[in-house]
XYZ file of C-alpha atoms in Angstrom:
526
model
C -0.094 0.051 -0.038
C 2.829 2.464 0.861
C 4.144 2.050 -2.598
C 1.045 3.419 -4.482
C 1.562 6.499 -6.546
C -1.281 8.702 -7.494
C -2.011 10.520 -10.825
C -4.949 12.683 -11.968
C -6.339 13.692 -15.288
C -6.816 17.256 -16.229
C -10.175 18.540 -15.133
C -13.285 19.701 -17.116
C -14.255 23.310 -16.420
C -17.743 24.508 -15.818
C -19.431 27.625 -14.843
C -22.322 27.477 -12.477
C -24.862 29.555 -10.788
C -24.394 29.969 -6.805
C -27.023 27.337 -5.869
C -28.007 25.599 -9.147
C -26.563 23.435 -11.810
C -23.840 24.516 -14.199
C -24.742 26.717 -17.006
C -22.174 25.111 -19.378
C -19.587 22.671 -19.193
C -16.693 21.310 -21.692
C -14.294 18.557 -21.440
C -10.614 19.333 -21.121
C -8.000 17.559 -23.409
C -6.541 14.427 -21.460
C -2.846 14.166 -20.754
C -2.875 11.036 -22.625
C -4.359 7.717 -22.922
C -2.330 6.122 -20.253
C -3.774 8.601 -17.921
C -7.405 7.207 -18.389
C -6.382 3.602 -18.820
C -8.757 1.415 -16.674
C -10.499 4.457 -15.101
C -14.209 4.119 -14.644
C -14.785 7.589 -13.006
C -15.155 10.437 -15.279
C -12.600 13.361 -15.614
C -12.535 16.020 -12.836
C -15.091 18.899 -13.090
C -14.233 22.388 -11.777
C -17.091 24.756 -11.143
C -17.196 28.189 -9.696
C -19.284 29.487 -7.137
C -20.455 32.461 -4.932
C -21.945 31.767 -1.345
C -24.175 34.408 -0.008
C -24.166 34.028 3.947
C -26.026 35.890 6.723
C -24.755 39.286 7.824
C -23.988 40.241 3.995
C -20.822 38.014 3.729
C -20.010 36.411 0.426
C -17.460 33.747 -0.245
C -16.256 33.160 -3.771
C -14.696 29.737 -4.307
C -13.913 26.983 -6.797
C -15.060 23.428 -6.362
C -13.391 20.443 -7.992
C -15.135 17.111 -8.102
C -13.124 14.279 -9.182
C -10.682 11.369 -8.420
C -7.085 10.659 -7.686
C -5.691 7.426 -9.572
C -3.662 5.205 -7.338
C -1.240 3.061 -9.242
C 1.573 0.818 -8.120
C 5.339 1.047 -9.264
C 4.612 -0.546 -12.725
C 1.996 2.153 -13.307
C -0.905 -0.247 -13.139
C -4.155 1.236 -11.823
C -5.014 -0.100 -8.296
C -7.839 2.306 -7.251
C -9.622 5.683 -7.703
C -10.172 7.832 -4.907
C -13.050 10.357 -5.089
C -12.938 13.734 -3.739
C -14.347 17.087 -3.602
C -12.242 20.256 -3.035
C -13.606 23.619 -2.237
C -10.843 26.360 -2.704
C -11.525 30.098 -1.774
C -10.725 32.503 -4.507
C -7.595 34.570 -4.067
C -4.314 35.336 -5.823
C -1.647 32.815 -6.419
C 0.271 33.935 -3.364
C -2.702 33.794 -1.109
C -3.727 30.329 -2.286
C -0.265 28.897 -1.782
C -0.233 30.278 2.043
C -3.817 29.603 2.795
C -4.422 26.406 5.172
C -5.858 23.433 3.417
C -7.827 20.702 5.506
C -8.477 17.290 4.528
C -11.692 15.680 5.880
C -12.582 12.010 6.218
C -15.377 10.273 7.845
C -15.303 6.902 9.667
C -17.358 3.729 9.830
C -15.103 2.012 8.565
C -17.415 2.162 5.428
C -18.635 5.824 5.526
C -18.061 8.342 2.989
C -17.237 12.080 3.669
C -20.873 13.347 3.089
C -21.476 13.701 6.939
C -18.619 16.409 7.216
C -19.162 17.788 3.801
C -22.847 18.728 3.829
C -23.369 18.252 7.511
C -20.759 20.582 9.058
C -17.893 22.122 7.217
C -18.729 22.527 3.417
C -20.491 25.511 1.772
C -23.723 23.767 1.716
C -25.654 21.937 4.275
C -28.546 19.644 4.671
C -30.678 20.433 7.551
C -31.175 17.253 9.765
C -31.899 18.744 13.125
C -34.920 18.173 15.122
C -36.200 15.220 17.425
C -36.817 12.995 14.516
C -35.496 12.426 11.156
C -37.376 11.442 8.065
C -35.809 9.336 5.409
C -38.218 11.025 2.732
C -37.305 14.417 3.852
C -36.520 17.456 1.333
C -32.713 17.334 0.139
C -32.326 20.777 -1.066
C -28.957 22.069 0.325
C -28.810 25.496 2.137
C -25.895 27.876 2.366
C -23.853 26.791 5.498
C -23.246 30.058 7.534
C -20.614 28.031 9.584
C -18.611 26.929 6.760
C -15.094 26.469 7.416
C -14.215 28.105 4.170
C -13.921 31.196 6.495
C -10.559 30.213 7.393
C -9.287 27.105 5.487
C -9.858 25.306 2.060
C -11.475 21.986 2.185
C -10.876 18.539 0.561
C -13.216 15.772 1.487
C -11.834 12.259 0.727
C -13.758 8.969 0.398
C -11.730 5.718 1.184
C -12.088 2.851 -1.103
C -15.514 1.100 -0.987
C -17.211 4.490 0.049
C -18.769 7.312 -1.935
C -17.557 6.583 -5.553
C -14.266 5.415 -4.452
C -13.274 1.813 -5.790
C -10.600 -0.665 -6.312
C -9.647 -1.005 -9.993
C -10.337 -4.904 -9.966
C -13.581 -4.479 -8.103
C -12.266 -6.106 -4.936
C -11.546 -3.401 -2.076
C -10.726 -6.125 0.483
C -6.994 -5.446 0.431
C -7.710 -1.882 1.324
C -10.003 -2.688 4.296
C -7.374 -3.012 7.089
C -6.257 -0.406 9.699
C -2.567 0.137 8.375
C -3.166 -0.347 4.692
C -6.349 2.145 4.876
C -4.098 4.805 6.511
C -1.337 4.385 4.100
C -3.622 4.969 1.116
C -5.226 8.100 2.676
C -1.944 9.423 3.485
C -0.646 8.932 -0.008
C -3.900 10.460 -1.520
C -3.414 13.435 0.744
C 0.227 13.886 -0.479
C -0.657 13.231 -3.998
C -3.490 16.225 -3.966
C -0.898 18.504 -2.241
C 1.670 17.872 -5.178
C -0.908 17.883 -7.857
C -2.461 21.377 -6.655
C 0.861 23.003 -5.629
C -0.164 23.178 -2.049
C 2.974 21.611 -0.447
C 3.950 24.923 1.233
C 0.331 25.376 2.717
C -0.252 24.843 6.394
C -2.079 21.431 6.489
C -4.894 20.124 8.575
C -6.741 16.847 9.133
C -10.332 16.574 10.175
C -11.848 13.230 11.020
C -15.081 11.971 12.494
C -15.753 8.786 14.310
C -13.381 6.168 12.863
C -12.003 8.874 10.849
C -10.996 10.459 14.117
C -9.237 7.165 14.866
C -7.357 7.340 11.431
C -6.271 11.035 12.106
C -3.041 10.190 14.295
C -2.212 7.036 12.117
C -2.352 9.417 8.988
C -0.374 12.264 10.537
C 2.244 9.855 11.763
C 2.591 8.131 8.244
C 2.747 11.686 6.515
C 5.483 12.843 8.848
C 7.549 9.667 8.911
C 6.963 8.074 5.564
C 5.920 10.724 3.062
C 7.596 13.902 4.535
C 4.500 16.004 5.110
C 3.944 17.664 8.330
C 0.409 18.688 9.632
C -0.157 21.820 11.656
C -3.347 20.455 13.359
C -5.784 17.628 13.758
C -9.713 18.043 14.607
C -11.061 14.798 15.668
C -14.827 14.617 15.934
C -16.451 11.997 18.308
C -13.262 9.841 17.778
C -12.442 6.210 18.854
C -9.075 6.625 20.543
C -8.901 3.255 22.053
C -11.288 0.323 21.218
C -10.589 -1.356 24.379
C -12.427 1.366 26.161
C -15.125 1.572 23.679
C -16.137 -2.120 23.371
C -15.292 -3.353 26.964
C -17.046 -6.520 27.942
C -20.173 -6.463 30.193
C -17.984 -8.121 32.990
C -15.839 -4.922 33.254
C -16.834 -1.713 34.721
C -15.304 0.740 32.102
C -18.252 0.911 29.527
C -20.876 1.753 32.216
C -18.487 4.313 33.831
C -17.696 6.064 30.431
C -21.326 5.980 29.342
C -23.133 7.221 32.623
C -22.384 10.809 31.992
C -23.888 10.934 28.608
C -27.094 9.109 30.022
C -27.110 11.949 32.673
C -26.850 14.562 29.903
C -29.780 13.045 28.165
C -31.829 13.322 31.337
C -30.793 17.004 31.582
C -32.164 17.618 28.043
C -35.504 15.813 28.722
C -35.954 18.238 31.796
C -35.402 21.205 29.355
C -31.788 22.096 30.563
C -28.983 22.240 28.172
C -25.948 20.285 29.253
C -22.812 22.302 30.182
C -19.410 21.055 31.579
C -20.628 22.730 35.077
C -23.720 20.886 35.086
C -22.079 17.649 34.177
C -19.219 17.933 36.771
C -21.423 15.952 39.509
C -22.157 13.131 37.073
C -18.506 12.873 35.911
C -17.295 12.755 39.703
C -19.895 10.192 40.437
C -18.970 7.957 37.502
C -15.101 7.958 38.088
C -15.647 7.785 42.009
C -18.314 6.196 44.026
C -19.835 4.452 40.975
C -16.862 2.890 40.002
C -15.989 1.806 43.483
C -19.705 0.171 43.860
C -19.320 -1.649 40.388
C -16.128 -3.217 41.415
C -17.742 -4.809 44.405
C -19.985 -6.810 42.020
C -23.719 -7.370 41.742
C -23.533 -9.805 44.637
C -23.208 -6.844 47.020
C -26.703 -5.966 47.730
C -25.846 -2.583 49.593
C -23.761 -1.641 46.456
C -26.507 -2.535 44.066
C -29.017 -0.546 46.169
C -26.667 2.479 46.094
C -26.116 2.122 42.617
C -29.808 1.543 41.493
C -31.030 4.506 43.252
C -28.283 6.863 42.008
C -28.382 5.734 38.406
C -32.138 6.126 38.342
C -31.818 9.767 39.563
C -29.221 10.751 37.248
C -30.561 9.187 34.088
C -34.288 9.201 34.509
C -34.665 5.435 34.209
C -37.206 3.698 36.116
C -35.927 2.633 39.471
C -37.147 -1.048 39.104
C -35.263 -1.173 35.680
C -31.992 0.122 37.263
C -32.498 -2.433 40.152
C -33.020 -5.380 37.733
C -29.725 -4.120 35.816
C -27.905 -3.829 38.951
C -27.247 -0.169 38.085
C -25.502 -1.091 34.813
C -27.699 0.111 32.212
C -26.524 -0.910 28.534
C -26.937 1.241 25.581
C -29.522 -1.158 23.894
C -31.458 -1.158 27.077
C -31.560 2.498 27.523
C -32.765 3.038 23.767
C -35.910 1.220 24.550
C -36.683 1.690 28.199
C -36.435 5.477 28.338
C -39.183 5.806 26.021
C -41.095 2.558 26.569
C -44.272 4.355 27.756
C -44.801 6.335 24.641
C -43.695 3.252 22.123
C -40.613 5.347 21.109
C -36.811 4.357 20.758
C -34.055 6.744 21.141
C -30.939 6.774 18.865
C -27.557 5.640 20.143
C -25.995 8.390 18.214
C -28.084 11.031 19.897
C -30.507 10.097 22.536
C -32.603 13.311 21.867
C -33.636 11.711 18.504
C -36.340 9.077 18.439
C -38.421 6.964 16.397
C -41.346 4.363 16.806
C -40.634 1.140 18.268
C -41.792 -1.310 15.381
C -42.977 -4.140 18.076
C -43.449 -2.117 21.450
C -45.426 -5.094 23.054
C -42.657 -7.538 22.518
C -40.196 -8.342 25.236
C -37.382 -7.579 23.007
C -37.511 -5.554 19.780
C -35.093 -5.050 16.818
C -35.145 -1.510 15.380
C -33.118 0.567 12.994
C -31.326 3.528 14.552
C -33.418 6.775 14.345
C -30.252 8.724 13.359
C -27.858 6.463 11.489
C -30.410 4.548 9.348
C -32.761 7.573 8.904
C -29.854 9.732 7.497
C -29.083 7.139 4.892
C -31.695 8.254 2.161
C -31.568 12.023 2.550
C -27.672 12.201 2.530
C -27.389 9.773 -0.217
C -29.992 11.623 -2.517
C -28.394 14.851 -1.626
C -24.893 14.014 -2.544
C -25.839 12.358 -5.721
C -27.588 15.797 -6.646
C -24.673 17.777 -5.472
C -22.463 15.842 -7.461
C -24.388 15.784 -10.762
C -26.026 19.108 -10.733
C -23.932 21.627 -8.873
C -20.468 20.078 -9.603
C -21.263 18.641 -12.923
C -19.437 15.339 -12.118
C -21.899 12.568 -13.253
C -21.156 9.074 -12.183
C -23.710 6.897 -14.270
C -22.333 3.562 -13.985
C -21.759 3.125 -10.137
C -23.761 3.522 -7.056
C -22.932 6.225 -4.368
C -21.978 4.347 -1.172
C -22.934 6.422 1.907
C -22.334 3.753 4.460
C -21.148 0.398 2.888
C -21.807 -2.404 5.225
C -19.601 -4.891 3.229
C -16.502 -2.463 4.120
C -17.626 -2.582 7.925
C -18.093 -6.356 8.085
C -15.070 -6.987 5.886
C -12.566 -4.856 7.927
C -9.367 -6.441 9.222
C -8.188 -5.150 12.718
C -4.952 -6.781 12.685
C -3.693 -10.034 14.207
C -2.645 -8.781 17.568
C -4.063 -9.709 20.870
C -4.822 -5.998 21.989
C -7.597 -3.930 20.932
C -6.526 -1.288 18.266
C -5.800 2.108 19.762
C -4.058 5.489 18.544
C -3.130 6.934 21.926
C 0.388 5.687 21.070
C 0.356 7.463 17.786
C -1.217 10.641 19.349
C 1.577 10.857 21.883
C 4.159 10.380 19.038
C 2.931 13.222 16.785
C 2.491 15.669 19.590
C 5.903 14.817 21.195
C 7.666 15.119 17.787
C 6.129 18.491 16.700
C 5.928 21.008 19.313
C 3.718 23.309 17.100
C 1.028 20.767 16.454
C -2.370 21.347 17.856
C -5.282 18.732 18.394
C -8.890 19.481 19.075
C -11.016 16.532 20.165
C -14.793 17.236 19.895
C -17.761 15.349 21.308
C -21.441 15.641 21.758
C -22.856 15.007 25.344
C -25.534 12.714 24.240
C -23.709 10.233 22.179
C -23.781 6.780 23.476
C -21.683 5.329 20.432
C -18.370 7.145 21.387
C -19.070 8.828 24.771
C -17.349 11.890 25.352
C -16.134 10.860 29.010
C -14.120 8.138 27.336
C -12.069 10.621 25.609
C -11.766 12.695 28.631
C -10.406 10.210 30.719
C -7.879 9.152 27.987
C -6.732 12.699 27.560
C -6.419 13.118 31.143
C -3.558 10.549 31.106
C -1.755 12.392 28.384
C 1.418 14.434 29.246
C 1.279 18.312 28.864
C 3.895 18.485 26.109
C 4.444 22.021 26.888
C 1.149 23.196 27.951
C -0.791 25.877 25.854
C -3.710 23.433 25.318
C -1.906 21.487 22.476
C -4.443 18.765 23.117
C -7.978 20.211 23.851
C -11.447 18.555 24.551
C -14.569 20.328 23.562
C -18.083 19.100 24.364
C -21.345 20.422 22.827
C -25.002 19.677 23.097
C -25.809 16.900 20.825
C -24.845 13.505 19.907
C -22.349 11.706 17.592
C -23.219 14.461 14.767
C -23.444 17.215 17.431
C -23.110 19.754 14.423
C -26.763 19.017 13.340
C -27.634 21.542 15.892
C -27.090 25.251 15.061
C -25.686 26.405 18.351
C -23.338 23.545 18.536
C -22.282 24.043 14.911
C -21.541 27.665 15.538
C -19.462 26.787 18.626
C -17.560 24.175 17.025
C -16.688 26.742 14.196
C -15.339 29.107 16.588
C -13.479 26.452 18.640
C -11.876 25.120 15.195
C -11.107 28.627 14.029
C -9.235 29.178 17.375
C -7.166 26.041 16.817
C -6.266 26.949 13.180
C -5.255 30.446 14.494
C -3.054 29.210 17.349
C -1.590 26.430 15.153
C -0.522 29.055 12.380
C 0.825 31.353 15.192
C 2.943 28.358 16.425
C 4.039 27.754 12.923
C 4.867 31.151 12.385
C 6.828 31.448 15.793
C 8.704 28.351 14.905
C 9.724 29.688 11.614
C 11.056 32.911 13.110
C 13.288 31.251 15.802
C 16.911 31.773 15.649
C 18.491 28.400 14.594
C 19.946 26.533 17.363
C 17.774 28.231 20.085
C 14.872 26.456 21.606
C 11.421 27.970 22.308
C 12.764 28.856 26.002
C 15.707 30.686 24.803
C 18.261 27.807 25.722
C 20.828 26.527 23.061
C 19.680 23.364 21.324
C 22.323 20.681 20.954
C 23.680 20.638 17.302
C 23.207 17.508 15.207
C 25.710 15.978 12.796
């Protein structure tokens, strides 16, 4: 995988209205027949747009929809990596020095649509509210919180997601932890070279498993390819799977999930979760709750204490928490919290609910009211965006928003330890004193609970301080950016991280050679 090389055909050019399909398009001549050999995706399409935002702001930008062809050392096509790039207009000097961010979603098996038309891109599909309809309107709206304010954006789809594909139709060789990170790092490096952006400040944005990918990709870029990132933004990330998927016989899953259940109860009471309001639940989870869990369900006094306190914090029926010995699971919570109404909540955001398909059954199987409900509107909106607004029509392939085959076929490695990226995160932070990392979560996410990341981050060294590794938590769930206030707060926090990372980069460049940041002399190297 690391030996893959990327090449890209010249784009087609199209002019478009700000919010509609392109008015005209023409195909640019190709470099040569060898460039398109074996390619099934069309040549890149470039369109120009002007985005009118609230407050009289206008952003003029160029959008490119296309693919990177990955070839082996013999020149044989291995894969096509689809991407969408948004570049704010400016003179050549401004573009070269402007930050560029690469955004990748998770799964494994998810396309980058969630970040693109949910949080960061110039257009957004509204999906907020207490219920999501798969048949909702798919019209995109201008995104007032687009990150084009402070960075250019490149959304990349791993093999098997979106329109990205393996040349031979079998992507299984790409569906593993290390190979996936290598291919994505190579794709990022190729985009930088192809578009003369090697001198630009470079950032990574990853959501969920995309957050897990972040430290791995940063490490490969640093050590194998020779590209340094200035910052990472990790949304709802998995940092250590051992903490996320702990067995029911261990206490960690209950400890890390309890504050999110308490946040859900706060929302049901009409309050908005904040760090100060969550402090009591966090103290209890990591203190007396953990102590009583360790005593085991055979300790009746501990069970009584657990049951009463968990019921009060979460709003679950006291008899339910007693039967569960103060150990509510995600699945049981999803059904029990709305049982009287025949509703089930989403594991991705407890505030979003759907109807229980079989409410009188002792056990009921149901689709998630967020993850599954988003499948249709996000897919349709992306196909519409590609074909009409960006003039990149793929007629011979299905757009894969969330590919179950990738997820089921993923290889996690042959080691006995659960996959984790805390080691990689320590490595990149310790190697680059200018690097900044923002870890962002939603309070009511039960899939990747925020308290897991908090406990893990608390174990990290300071590496010089200055909030180089920062945790931010917002109202909402796994896709907290669906809520307007959380999306605006996240935008502000990300802009601050970019500004601090760029300042650190500038300070580093201005230092006198041989002098450390504290003014002491550095030891010379041969």
